[in-house]
Coordinates of C-alpha atoms in Angstrom, one line a residue:
X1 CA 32.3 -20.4 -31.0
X2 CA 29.5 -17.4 -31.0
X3 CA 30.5 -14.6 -29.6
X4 CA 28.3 -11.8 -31.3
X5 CA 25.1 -12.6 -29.7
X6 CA 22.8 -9.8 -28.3
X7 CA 21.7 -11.4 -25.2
X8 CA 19.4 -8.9 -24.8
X9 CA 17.4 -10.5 -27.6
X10 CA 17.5 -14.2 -26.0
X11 CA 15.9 -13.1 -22.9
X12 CA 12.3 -13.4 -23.6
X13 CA 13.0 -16.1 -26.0
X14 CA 10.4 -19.2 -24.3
X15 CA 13.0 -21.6 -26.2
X16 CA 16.0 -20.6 -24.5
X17 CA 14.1 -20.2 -21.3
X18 CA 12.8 -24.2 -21.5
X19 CA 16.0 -25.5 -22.7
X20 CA 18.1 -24.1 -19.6
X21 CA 15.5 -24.6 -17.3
X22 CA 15.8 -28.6 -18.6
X23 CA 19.6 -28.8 -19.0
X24 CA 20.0 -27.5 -15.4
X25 CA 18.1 -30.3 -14.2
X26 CA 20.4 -32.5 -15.8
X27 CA 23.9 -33.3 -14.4
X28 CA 26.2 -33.8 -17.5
X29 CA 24.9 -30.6 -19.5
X30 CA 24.8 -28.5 -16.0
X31 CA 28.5 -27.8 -16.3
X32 CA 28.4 -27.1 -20.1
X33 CA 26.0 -24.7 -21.0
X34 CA 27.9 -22.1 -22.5
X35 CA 25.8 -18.5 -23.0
X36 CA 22.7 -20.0 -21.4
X37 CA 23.8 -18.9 -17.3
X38 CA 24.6 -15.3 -19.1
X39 CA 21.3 -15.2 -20.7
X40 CA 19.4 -16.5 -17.3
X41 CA 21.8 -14.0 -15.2
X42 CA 20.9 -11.0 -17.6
X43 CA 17.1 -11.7 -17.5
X44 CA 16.8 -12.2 -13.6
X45 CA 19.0 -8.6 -13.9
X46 CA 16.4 -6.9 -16.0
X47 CA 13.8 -8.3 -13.6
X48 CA 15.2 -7.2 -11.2
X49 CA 15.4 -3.8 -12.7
X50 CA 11.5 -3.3 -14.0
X51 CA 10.9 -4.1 -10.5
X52 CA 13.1 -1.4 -9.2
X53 CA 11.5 1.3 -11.5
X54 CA 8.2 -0.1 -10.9
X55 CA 9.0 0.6 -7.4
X56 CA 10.1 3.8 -8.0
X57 CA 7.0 5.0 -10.2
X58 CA 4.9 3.4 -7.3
X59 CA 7.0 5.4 -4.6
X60 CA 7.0 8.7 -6.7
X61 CA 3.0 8.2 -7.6
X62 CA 2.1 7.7 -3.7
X63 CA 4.8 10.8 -2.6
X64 CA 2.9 13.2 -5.5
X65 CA -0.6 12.0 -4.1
X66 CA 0.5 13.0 -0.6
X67 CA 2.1 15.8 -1.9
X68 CA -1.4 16.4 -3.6
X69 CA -3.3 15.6 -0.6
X70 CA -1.6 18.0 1.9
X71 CA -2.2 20.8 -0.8
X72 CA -5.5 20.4 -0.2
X73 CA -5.4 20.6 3.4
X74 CA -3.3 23.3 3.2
X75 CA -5.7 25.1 1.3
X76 CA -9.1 24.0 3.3
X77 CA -7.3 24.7 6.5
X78 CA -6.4 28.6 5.2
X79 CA -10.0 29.0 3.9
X80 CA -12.1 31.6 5.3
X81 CA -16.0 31.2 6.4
X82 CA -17.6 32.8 4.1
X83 CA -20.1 35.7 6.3
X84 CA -23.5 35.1 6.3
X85 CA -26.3 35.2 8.9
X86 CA -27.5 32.5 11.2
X87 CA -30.2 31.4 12.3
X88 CA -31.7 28.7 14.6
X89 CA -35.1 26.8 16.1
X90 CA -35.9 24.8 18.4
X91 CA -37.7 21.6 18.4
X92 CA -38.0 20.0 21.5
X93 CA -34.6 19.2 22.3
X94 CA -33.2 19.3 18.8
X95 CA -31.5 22.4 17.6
X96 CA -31.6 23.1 13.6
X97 CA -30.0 26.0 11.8
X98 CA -29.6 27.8 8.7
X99 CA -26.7 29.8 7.6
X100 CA -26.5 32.0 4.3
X101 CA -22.5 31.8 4.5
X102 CA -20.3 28.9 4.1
X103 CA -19.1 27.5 7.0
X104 CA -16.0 25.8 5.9
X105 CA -14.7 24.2 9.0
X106 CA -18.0 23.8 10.2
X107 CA -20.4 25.0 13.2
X108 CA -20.1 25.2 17.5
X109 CA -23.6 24.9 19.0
X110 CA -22.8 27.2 22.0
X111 CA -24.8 26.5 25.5
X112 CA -25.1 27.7 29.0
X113 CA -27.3 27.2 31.9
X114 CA -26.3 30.4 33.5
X115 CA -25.1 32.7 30.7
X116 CA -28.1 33.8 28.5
X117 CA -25.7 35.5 26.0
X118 CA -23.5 32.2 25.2
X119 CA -20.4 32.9 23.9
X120 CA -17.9 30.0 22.3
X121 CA -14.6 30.8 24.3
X122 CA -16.3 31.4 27.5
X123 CA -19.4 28.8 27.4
X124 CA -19.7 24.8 26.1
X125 CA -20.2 23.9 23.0
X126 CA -20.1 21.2 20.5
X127 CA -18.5 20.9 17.7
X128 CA -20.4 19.8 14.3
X129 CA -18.0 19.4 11.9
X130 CA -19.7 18.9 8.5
X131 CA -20.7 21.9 6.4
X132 CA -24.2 20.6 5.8
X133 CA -24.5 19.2 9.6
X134 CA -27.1 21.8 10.0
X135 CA -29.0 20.2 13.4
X136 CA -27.8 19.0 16.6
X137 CA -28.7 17.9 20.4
X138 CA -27.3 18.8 23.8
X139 CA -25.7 16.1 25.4
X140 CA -28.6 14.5 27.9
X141 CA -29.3 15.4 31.4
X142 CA -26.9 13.0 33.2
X143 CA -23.9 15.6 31.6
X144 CA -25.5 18.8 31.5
X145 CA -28.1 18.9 34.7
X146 CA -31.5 20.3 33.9
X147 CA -33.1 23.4 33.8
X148 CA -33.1 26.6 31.6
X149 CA -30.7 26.4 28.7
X150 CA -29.5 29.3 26.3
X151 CA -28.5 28.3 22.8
X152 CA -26.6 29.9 19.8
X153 CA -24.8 28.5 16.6
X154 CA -21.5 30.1 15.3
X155 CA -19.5 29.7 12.0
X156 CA -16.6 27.7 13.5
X157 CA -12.9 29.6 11.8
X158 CA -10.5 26.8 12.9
X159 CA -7.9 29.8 13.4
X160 CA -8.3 31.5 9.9
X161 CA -9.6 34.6 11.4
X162 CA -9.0 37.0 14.5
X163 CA -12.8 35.2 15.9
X164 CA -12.4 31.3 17.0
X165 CA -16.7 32.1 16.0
X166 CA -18.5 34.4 13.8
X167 CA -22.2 35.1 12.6
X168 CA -23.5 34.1 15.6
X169 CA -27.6 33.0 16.0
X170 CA -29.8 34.7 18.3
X171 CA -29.9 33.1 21.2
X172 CA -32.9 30.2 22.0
X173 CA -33.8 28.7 25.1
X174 CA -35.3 25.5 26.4
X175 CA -36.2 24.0 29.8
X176 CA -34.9 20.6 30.3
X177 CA -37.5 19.6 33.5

């Protein structure tokens, strides 16, 4: 009888694995197959185990990326525009601006039909979310009516200063007939 044999060793061994995959099949070894059940039972254990701790390396890889990812949004979210001056034309009905700053969080194109000094927290705007977006258009006349209409462009803060808006354009105007 063998009783000093690293099973550890016989795991991987394609022999072994044929020979009790075959002498299972068969009825009169089935019962009489000595170390071969501790060898399969060991293997399906340390398969069981790399697919734990491949599990786990896959769990702690996504939690550090999220981690990472919120970081990141953390720090976007707490940046600051940086100041510049604005400015904007008018095309038709297509507004197009220029900013010497960085506007981080983006820009609000400010309007009013009434108000010819248009102001973000007390006027409409729209929101333009891309730091390059840098020309926009007025929703058409079935939302907004027609007539005169007074335009500015702000530096959008998203909260990270005092002003929701900063380095506002001069204000532009266009008739919608």
């Amino acid at each position: 009888k063998v009783t000093d044999i690293n099973i550890d060793t016989l795991i991987d061994n394609e022999f072994i694995t044929w020979n009790l995959t075959e002498d299972e099949k068969d009825a009169k070894f089935k019962d009489n197959l000595g170390i071969l059940p501790t060898i399969k039972q060991r293997a399906d254990e340390k398969k069981t185990e790399e697919q734990e701790k491949a599990a786990a390396e896959k769990a702690e890889k996504d939690r550090e990326a999220l981690e990472e990812k919120k970081k990141k949004e953390q720090n976007v979210s707490k940046e600051k525009v940086t100041r510049g001056t604005m400015s904007l034309t008018v095309s038709g009905e297509t507004f197009n601006w220029s900013y010497t700053g960085k506007a981080v969080h983006g820009y609000k194109l400010v309007w009013s039909n009434t108000n010819p000094n248009p102001h973000f927290t007390t006027d409409k705007s729209i929101y333009f979310s891309g730091i390059n977006q840098l020309t926009g258009t007025l929703p058409g006349p079935e939302k907004t009516g027609r007539g005169t209409f007074y335009i500015s462009v702000c530096a959008y803060t998203a909260g990270t200063e005092t002003e929701p808006c900063v380095d506002y354009s001069q204000v532009q105007s266009f008739t919608r007939p």
